PDB file of C-alpha atoms in Angstrom:
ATOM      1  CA  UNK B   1      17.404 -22.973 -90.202  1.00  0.00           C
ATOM      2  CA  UNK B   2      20.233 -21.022 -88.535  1.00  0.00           C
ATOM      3  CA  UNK B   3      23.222 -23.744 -87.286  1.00  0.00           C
ATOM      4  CA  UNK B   4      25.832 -22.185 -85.398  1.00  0.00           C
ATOM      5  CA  UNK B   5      29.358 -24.388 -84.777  1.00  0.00           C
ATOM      6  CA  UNK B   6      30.752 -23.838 -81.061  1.00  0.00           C
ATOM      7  CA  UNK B   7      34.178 -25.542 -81.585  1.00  0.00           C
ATOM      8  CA  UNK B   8      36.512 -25.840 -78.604  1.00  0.00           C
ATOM      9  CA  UNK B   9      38.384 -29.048 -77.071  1.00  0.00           C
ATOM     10  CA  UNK B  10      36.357 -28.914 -73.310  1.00  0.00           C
ATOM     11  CA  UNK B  11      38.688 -30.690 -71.907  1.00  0.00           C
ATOM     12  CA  UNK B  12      36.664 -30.362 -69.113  1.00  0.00           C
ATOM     13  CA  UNK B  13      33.602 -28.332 -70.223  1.00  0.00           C
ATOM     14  CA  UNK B  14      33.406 -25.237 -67.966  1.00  0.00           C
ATOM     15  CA  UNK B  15      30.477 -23.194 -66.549  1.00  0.00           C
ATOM     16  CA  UNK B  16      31.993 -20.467 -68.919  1.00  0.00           C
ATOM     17  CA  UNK B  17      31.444 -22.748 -71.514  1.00  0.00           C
ATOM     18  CA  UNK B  18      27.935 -23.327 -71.109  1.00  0.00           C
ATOM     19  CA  UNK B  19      27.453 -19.731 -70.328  1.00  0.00           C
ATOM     20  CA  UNK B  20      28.560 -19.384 -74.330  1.00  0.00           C
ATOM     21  CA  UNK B  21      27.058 -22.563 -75.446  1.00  0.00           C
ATOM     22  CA  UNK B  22      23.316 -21.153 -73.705  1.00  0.00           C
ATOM     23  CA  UNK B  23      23.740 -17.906 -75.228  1.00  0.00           C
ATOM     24  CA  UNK B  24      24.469 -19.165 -78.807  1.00  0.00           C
ATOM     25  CA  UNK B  25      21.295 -21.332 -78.158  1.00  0.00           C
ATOM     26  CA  UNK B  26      18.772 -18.580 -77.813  1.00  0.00           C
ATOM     27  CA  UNK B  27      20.173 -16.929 -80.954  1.00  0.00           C
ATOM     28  CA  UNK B  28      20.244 -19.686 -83.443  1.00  0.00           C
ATOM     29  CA  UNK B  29      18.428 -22.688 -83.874  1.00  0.00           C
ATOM     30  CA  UNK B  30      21.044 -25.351 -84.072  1.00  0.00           C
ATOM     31  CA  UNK B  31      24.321 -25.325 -81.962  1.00  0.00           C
ATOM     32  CA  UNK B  32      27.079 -27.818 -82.896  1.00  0.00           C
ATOM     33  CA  UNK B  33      29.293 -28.386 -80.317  1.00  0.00           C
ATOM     34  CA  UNK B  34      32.277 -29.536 -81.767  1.00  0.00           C
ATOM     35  CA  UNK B  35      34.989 -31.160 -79.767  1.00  0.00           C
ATOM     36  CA  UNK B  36      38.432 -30.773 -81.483  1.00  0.00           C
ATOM     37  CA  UNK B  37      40.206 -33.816 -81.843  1.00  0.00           C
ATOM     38  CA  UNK B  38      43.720 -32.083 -81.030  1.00  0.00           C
ATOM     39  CA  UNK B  39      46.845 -34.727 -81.831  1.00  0.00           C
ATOM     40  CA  UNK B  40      49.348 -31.922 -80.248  1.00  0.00           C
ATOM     41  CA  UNK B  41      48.081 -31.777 -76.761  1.00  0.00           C
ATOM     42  CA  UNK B  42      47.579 -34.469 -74.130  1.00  0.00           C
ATOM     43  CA  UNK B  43      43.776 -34.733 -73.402  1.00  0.00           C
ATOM     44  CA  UNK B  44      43.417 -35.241 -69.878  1.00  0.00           C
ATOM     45  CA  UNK B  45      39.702 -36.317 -71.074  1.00  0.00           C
ATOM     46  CA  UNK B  46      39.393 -38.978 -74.230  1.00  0.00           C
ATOM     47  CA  UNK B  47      36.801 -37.427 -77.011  1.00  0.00           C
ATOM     48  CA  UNK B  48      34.808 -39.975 -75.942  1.00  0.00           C
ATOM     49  CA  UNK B  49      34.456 -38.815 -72.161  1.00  0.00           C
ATOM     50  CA  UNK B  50      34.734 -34.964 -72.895  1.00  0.00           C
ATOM     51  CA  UNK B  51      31.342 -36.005 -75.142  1.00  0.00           C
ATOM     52  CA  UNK B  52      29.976 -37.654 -72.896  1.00  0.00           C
ATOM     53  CA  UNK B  53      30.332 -35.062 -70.456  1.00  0.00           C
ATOM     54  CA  UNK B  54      29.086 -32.446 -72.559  1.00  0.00           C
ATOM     55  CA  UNK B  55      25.973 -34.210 -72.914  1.00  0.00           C
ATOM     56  CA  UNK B  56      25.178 -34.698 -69.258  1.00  0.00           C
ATOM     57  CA  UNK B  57      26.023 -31.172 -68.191  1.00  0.00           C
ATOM     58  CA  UNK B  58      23.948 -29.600 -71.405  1.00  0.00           C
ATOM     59  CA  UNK B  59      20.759 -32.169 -70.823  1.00  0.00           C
ATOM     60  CA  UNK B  60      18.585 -28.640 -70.427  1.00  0.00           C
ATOM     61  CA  UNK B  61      19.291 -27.176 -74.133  1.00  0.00           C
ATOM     62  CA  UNK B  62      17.099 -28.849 -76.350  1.00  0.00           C
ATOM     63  CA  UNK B  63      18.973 -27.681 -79.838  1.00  0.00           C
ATOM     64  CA  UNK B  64      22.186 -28.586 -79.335  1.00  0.00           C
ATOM     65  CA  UNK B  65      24.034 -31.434 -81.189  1.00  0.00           C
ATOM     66  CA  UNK B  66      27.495 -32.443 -79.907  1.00  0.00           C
ATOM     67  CA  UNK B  67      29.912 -34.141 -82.397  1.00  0.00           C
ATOM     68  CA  UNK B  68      33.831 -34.152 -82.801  1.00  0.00           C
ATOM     69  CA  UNK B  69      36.203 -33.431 -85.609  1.00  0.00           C
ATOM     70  CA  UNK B  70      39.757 -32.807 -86.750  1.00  0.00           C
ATOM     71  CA  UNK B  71      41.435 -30.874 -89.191  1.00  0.00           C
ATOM     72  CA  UNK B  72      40.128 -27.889 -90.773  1.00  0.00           C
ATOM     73  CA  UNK B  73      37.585 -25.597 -88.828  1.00  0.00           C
ATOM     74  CA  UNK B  74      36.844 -24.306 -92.533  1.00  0.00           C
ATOM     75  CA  UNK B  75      36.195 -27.680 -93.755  1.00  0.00           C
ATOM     76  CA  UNK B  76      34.108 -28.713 -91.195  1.00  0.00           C
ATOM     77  CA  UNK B  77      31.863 -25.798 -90.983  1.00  0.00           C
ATOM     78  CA  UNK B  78      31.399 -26.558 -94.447  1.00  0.00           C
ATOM     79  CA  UNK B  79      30.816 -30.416 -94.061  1.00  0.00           C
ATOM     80  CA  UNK B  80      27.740 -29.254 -91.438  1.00  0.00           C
ATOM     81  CA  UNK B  81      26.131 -26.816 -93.628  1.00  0.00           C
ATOM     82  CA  UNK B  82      27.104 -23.876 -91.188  1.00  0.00           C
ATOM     83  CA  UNK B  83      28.343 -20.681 -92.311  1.00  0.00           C
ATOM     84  CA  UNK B  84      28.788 -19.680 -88.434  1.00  0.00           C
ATOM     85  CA  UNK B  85      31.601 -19.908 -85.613  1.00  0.00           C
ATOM     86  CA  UNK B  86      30.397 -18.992 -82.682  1.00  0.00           C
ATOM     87  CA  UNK B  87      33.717 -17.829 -79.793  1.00  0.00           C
ATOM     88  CA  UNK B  88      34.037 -16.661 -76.218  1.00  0.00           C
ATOM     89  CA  UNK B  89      36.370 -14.519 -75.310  1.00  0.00           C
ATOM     90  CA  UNK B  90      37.610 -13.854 -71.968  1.00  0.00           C
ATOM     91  CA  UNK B  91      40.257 -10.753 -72.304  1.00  0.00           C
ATOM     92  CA  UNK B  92      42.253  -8.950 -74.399  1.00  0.00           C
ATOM     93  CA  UNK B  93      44.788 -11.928 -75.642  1.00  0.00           C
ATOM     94  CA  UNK B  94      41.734 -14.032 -76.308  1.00  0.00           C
ATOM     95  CA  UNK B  95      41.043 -11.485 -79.025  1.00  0.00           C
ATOM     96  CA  UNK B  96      44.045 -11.336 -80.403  1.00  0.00           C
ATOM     97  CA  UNK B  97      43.867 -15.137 -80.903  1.00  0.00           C
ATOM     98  CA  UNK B  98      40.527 -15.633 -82.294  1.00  0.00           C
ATOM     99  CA  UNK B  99      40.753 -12.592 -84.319  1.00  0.00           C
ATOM    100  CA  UNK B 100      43.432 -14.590 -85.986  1.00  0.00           C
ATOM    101  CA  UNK B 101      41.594 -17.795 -86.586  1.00  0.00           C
ATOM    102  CA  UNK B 102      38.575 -15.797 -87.675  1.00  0.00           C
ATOM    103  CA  UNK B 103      40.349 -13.998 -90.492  1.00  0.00           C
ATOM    104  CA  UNK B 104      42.361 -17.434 -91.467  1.00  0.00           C
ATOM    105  CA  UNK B 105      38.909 -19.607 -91.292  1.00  0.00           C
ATOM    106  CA  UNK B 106      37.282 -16.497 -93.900  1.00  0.00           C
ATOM    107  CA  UNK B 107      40.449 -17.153 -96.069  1.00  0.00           C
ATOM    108  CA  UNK B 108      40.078 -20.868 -96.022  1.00  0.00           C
ATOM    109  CA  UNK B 109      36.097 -20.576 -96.568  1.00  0.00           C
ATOM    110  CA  UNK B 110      34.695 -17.223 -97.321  1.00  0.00           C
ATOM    111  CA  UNK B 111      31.395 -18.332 -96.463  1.00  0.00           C
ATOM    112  CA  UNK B 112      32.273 -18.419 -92.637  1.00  0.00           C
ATOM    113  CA  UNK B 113      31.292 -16.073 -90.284  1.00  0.00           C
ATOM    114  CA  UNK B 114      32.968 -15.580 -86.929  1.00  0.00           C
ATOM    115  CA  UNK B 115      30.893 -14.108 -83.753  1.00  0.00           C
ATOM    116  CA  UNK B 116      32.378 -13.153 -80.524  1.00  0.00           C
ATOM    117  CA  UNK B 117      30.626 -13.389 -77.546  1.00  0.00           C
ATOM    118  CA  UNK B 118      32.016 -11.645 -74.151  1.00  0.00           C
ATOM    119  CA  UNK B 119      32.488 -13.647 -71.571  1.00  0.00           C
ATOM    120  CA  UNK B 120      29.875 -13.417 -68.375  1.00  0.00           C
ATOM    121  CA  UNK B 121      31.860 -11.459 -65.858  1.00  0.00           C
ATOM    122  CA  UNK B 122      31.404 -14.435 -63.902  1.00  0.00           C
ATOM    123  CA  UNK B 123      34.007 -16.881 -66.122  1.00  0.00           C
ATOM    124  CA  UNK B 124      36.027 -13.956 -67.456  1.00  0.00           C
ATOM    125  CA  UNK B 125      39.054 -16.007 -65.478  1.00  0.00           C
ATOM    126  CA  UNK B 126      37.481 -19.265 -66.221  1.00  0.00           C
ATOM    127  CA  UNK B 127      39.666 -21.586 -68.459  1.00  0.00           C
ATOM    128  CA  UNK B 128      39.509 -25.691 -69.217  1.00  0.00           C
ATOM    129  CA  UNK B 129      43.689 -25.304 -68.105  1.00  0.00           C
ATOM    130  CA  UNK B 130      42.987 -23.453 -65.161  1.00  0.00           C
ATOM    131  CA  UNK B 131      40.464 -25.762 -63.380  1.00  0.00           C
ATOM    132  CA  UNK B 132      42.456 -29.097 -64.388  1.00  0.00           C
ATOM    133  CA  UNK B 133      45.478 -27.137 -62.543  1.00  0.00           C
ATOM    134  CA  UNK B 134      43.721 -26.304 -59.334  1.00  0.00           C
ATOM    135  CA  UNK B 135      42.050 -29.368 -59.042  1.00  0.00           C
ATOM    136  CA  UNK B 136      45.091 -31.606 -59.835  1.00  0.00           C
ATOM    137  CA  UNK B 137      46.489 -29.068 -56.483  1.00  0.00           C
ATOM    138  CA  UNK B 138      43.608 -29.871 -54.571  1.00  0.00           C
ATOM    139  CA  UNK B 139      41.528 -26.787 -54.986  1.00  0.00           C
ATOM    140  CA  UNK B 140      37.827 -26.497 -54.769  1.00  0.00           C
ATOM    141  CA  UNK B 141      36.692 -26.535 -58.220  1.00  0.00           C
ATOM    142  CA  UNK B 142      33.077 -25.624 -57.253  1.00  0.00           C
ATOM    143  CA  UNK B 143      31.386 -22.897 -59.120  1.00  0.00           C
ATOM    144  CA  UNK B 144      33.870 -23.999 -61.813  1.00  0.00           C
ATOM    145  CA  UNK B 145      32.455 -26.595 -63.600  1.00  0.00           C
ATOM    146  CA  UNK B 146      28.736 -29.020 -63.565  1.00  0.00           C
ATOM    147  CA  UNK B 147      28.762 -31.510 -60.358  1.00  0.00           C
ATOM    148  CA  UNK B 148      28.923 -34.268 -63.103  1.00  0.00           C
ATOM    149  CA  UNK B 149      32.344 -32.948 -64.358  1.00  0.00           C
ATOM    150  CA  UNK B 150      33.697 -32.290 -61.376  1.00  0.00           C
ATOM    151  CA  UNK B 151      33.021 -35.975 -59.909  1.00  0.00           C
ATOM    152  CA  UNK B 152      34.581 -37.220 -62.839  1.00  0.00           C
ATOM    153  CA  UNK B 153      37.781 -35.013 -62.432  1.00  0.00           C
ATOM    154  CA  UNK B 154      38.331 -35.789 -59.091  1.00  0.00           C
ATOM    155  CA  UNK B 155      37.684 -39.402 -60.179  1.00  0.00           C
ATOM    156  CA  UNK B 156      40.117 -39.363 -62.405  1.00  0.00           C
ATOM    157  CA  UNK B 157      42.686 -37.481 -60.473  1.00  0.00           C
ATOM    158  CA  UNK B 158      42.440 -39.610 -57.374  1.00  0.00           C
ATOM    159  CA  UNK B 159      41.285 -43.246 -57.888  1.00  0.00           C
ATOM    160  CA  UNK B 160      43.386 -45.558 -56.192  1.00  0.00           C
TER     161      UNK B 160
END
């Protein structure tokens, strides 16, 4: 059985997200989405929500599983029984990035594999950042993410 790991922090989950996340799922029989547990940024969604969140916006992919982690991509590729990263990448600096963290994750454990997958068109622009910004400004953020996540962003942004 082929198990893919997705890992990202979705903090929200985007539409560009599940563009990836939906493509990844037709090619392998398992995709882990892993939520990174990241101690150096300031979630604007717990793990527990961004999960939760994932769930209800992925309810259509039947061979997904959704878990969290910290530390070590290598390590926890290896904990699943993966040998597979699945990316996105939007544009040029995207590359340049994950390029990086593919050759250090081979390094670390030379059993991983690193795939890239382009972008749609359609999310090429599309980043977590980008639709917390224009929604904390008051933008639409329509098109951008599920209904679910966007109800809960607003929610979040403008209780009380």
């Amino acid at each position: 059985m082929s198990t893919v790991i997705y890992p990202g922090s979705f903090d929200p989950i985007t539409l560009g997200h599940i563009d990836i996340i939906s493509r990844a799922s037709r090619m392998f029989d398992k995709v882990i989405v892993a939520v990174l547990k990241n101690s150096t940024k300031k979630p604007f969604f717990s793990i527990d929500e961004r999960i939760e969140l994932i769930k209800e916006s992925l309810t259509d992919i039947k061979n997904i599983e959704i878990d969290s982690f910290d530390g070590l991509l290598a390590d926890y590729v290896n904990k699943k029984g993966a040998t597979t990263v699945v990316r996105g990448l939007r544009a040029m600096s995207d590359f340049e990035y994950e390029f990086q963290m593919a050759l250090t994750n081979k390094h670390l454990n030379p059993e991983v594999e690193t795939i890239f997958l382009t972008s749609s068109s359609e999310y090429m622009y599309l980043s977590s950042g980008m639709v917390r910004q224009v929604a904390e400004l008051g933008g639409d953020i329509t098109g951008f993410v599920p209904e679910i996540v966007k109800n809960k962003i607003l929610e979040k942004l403008f209780k009380g």
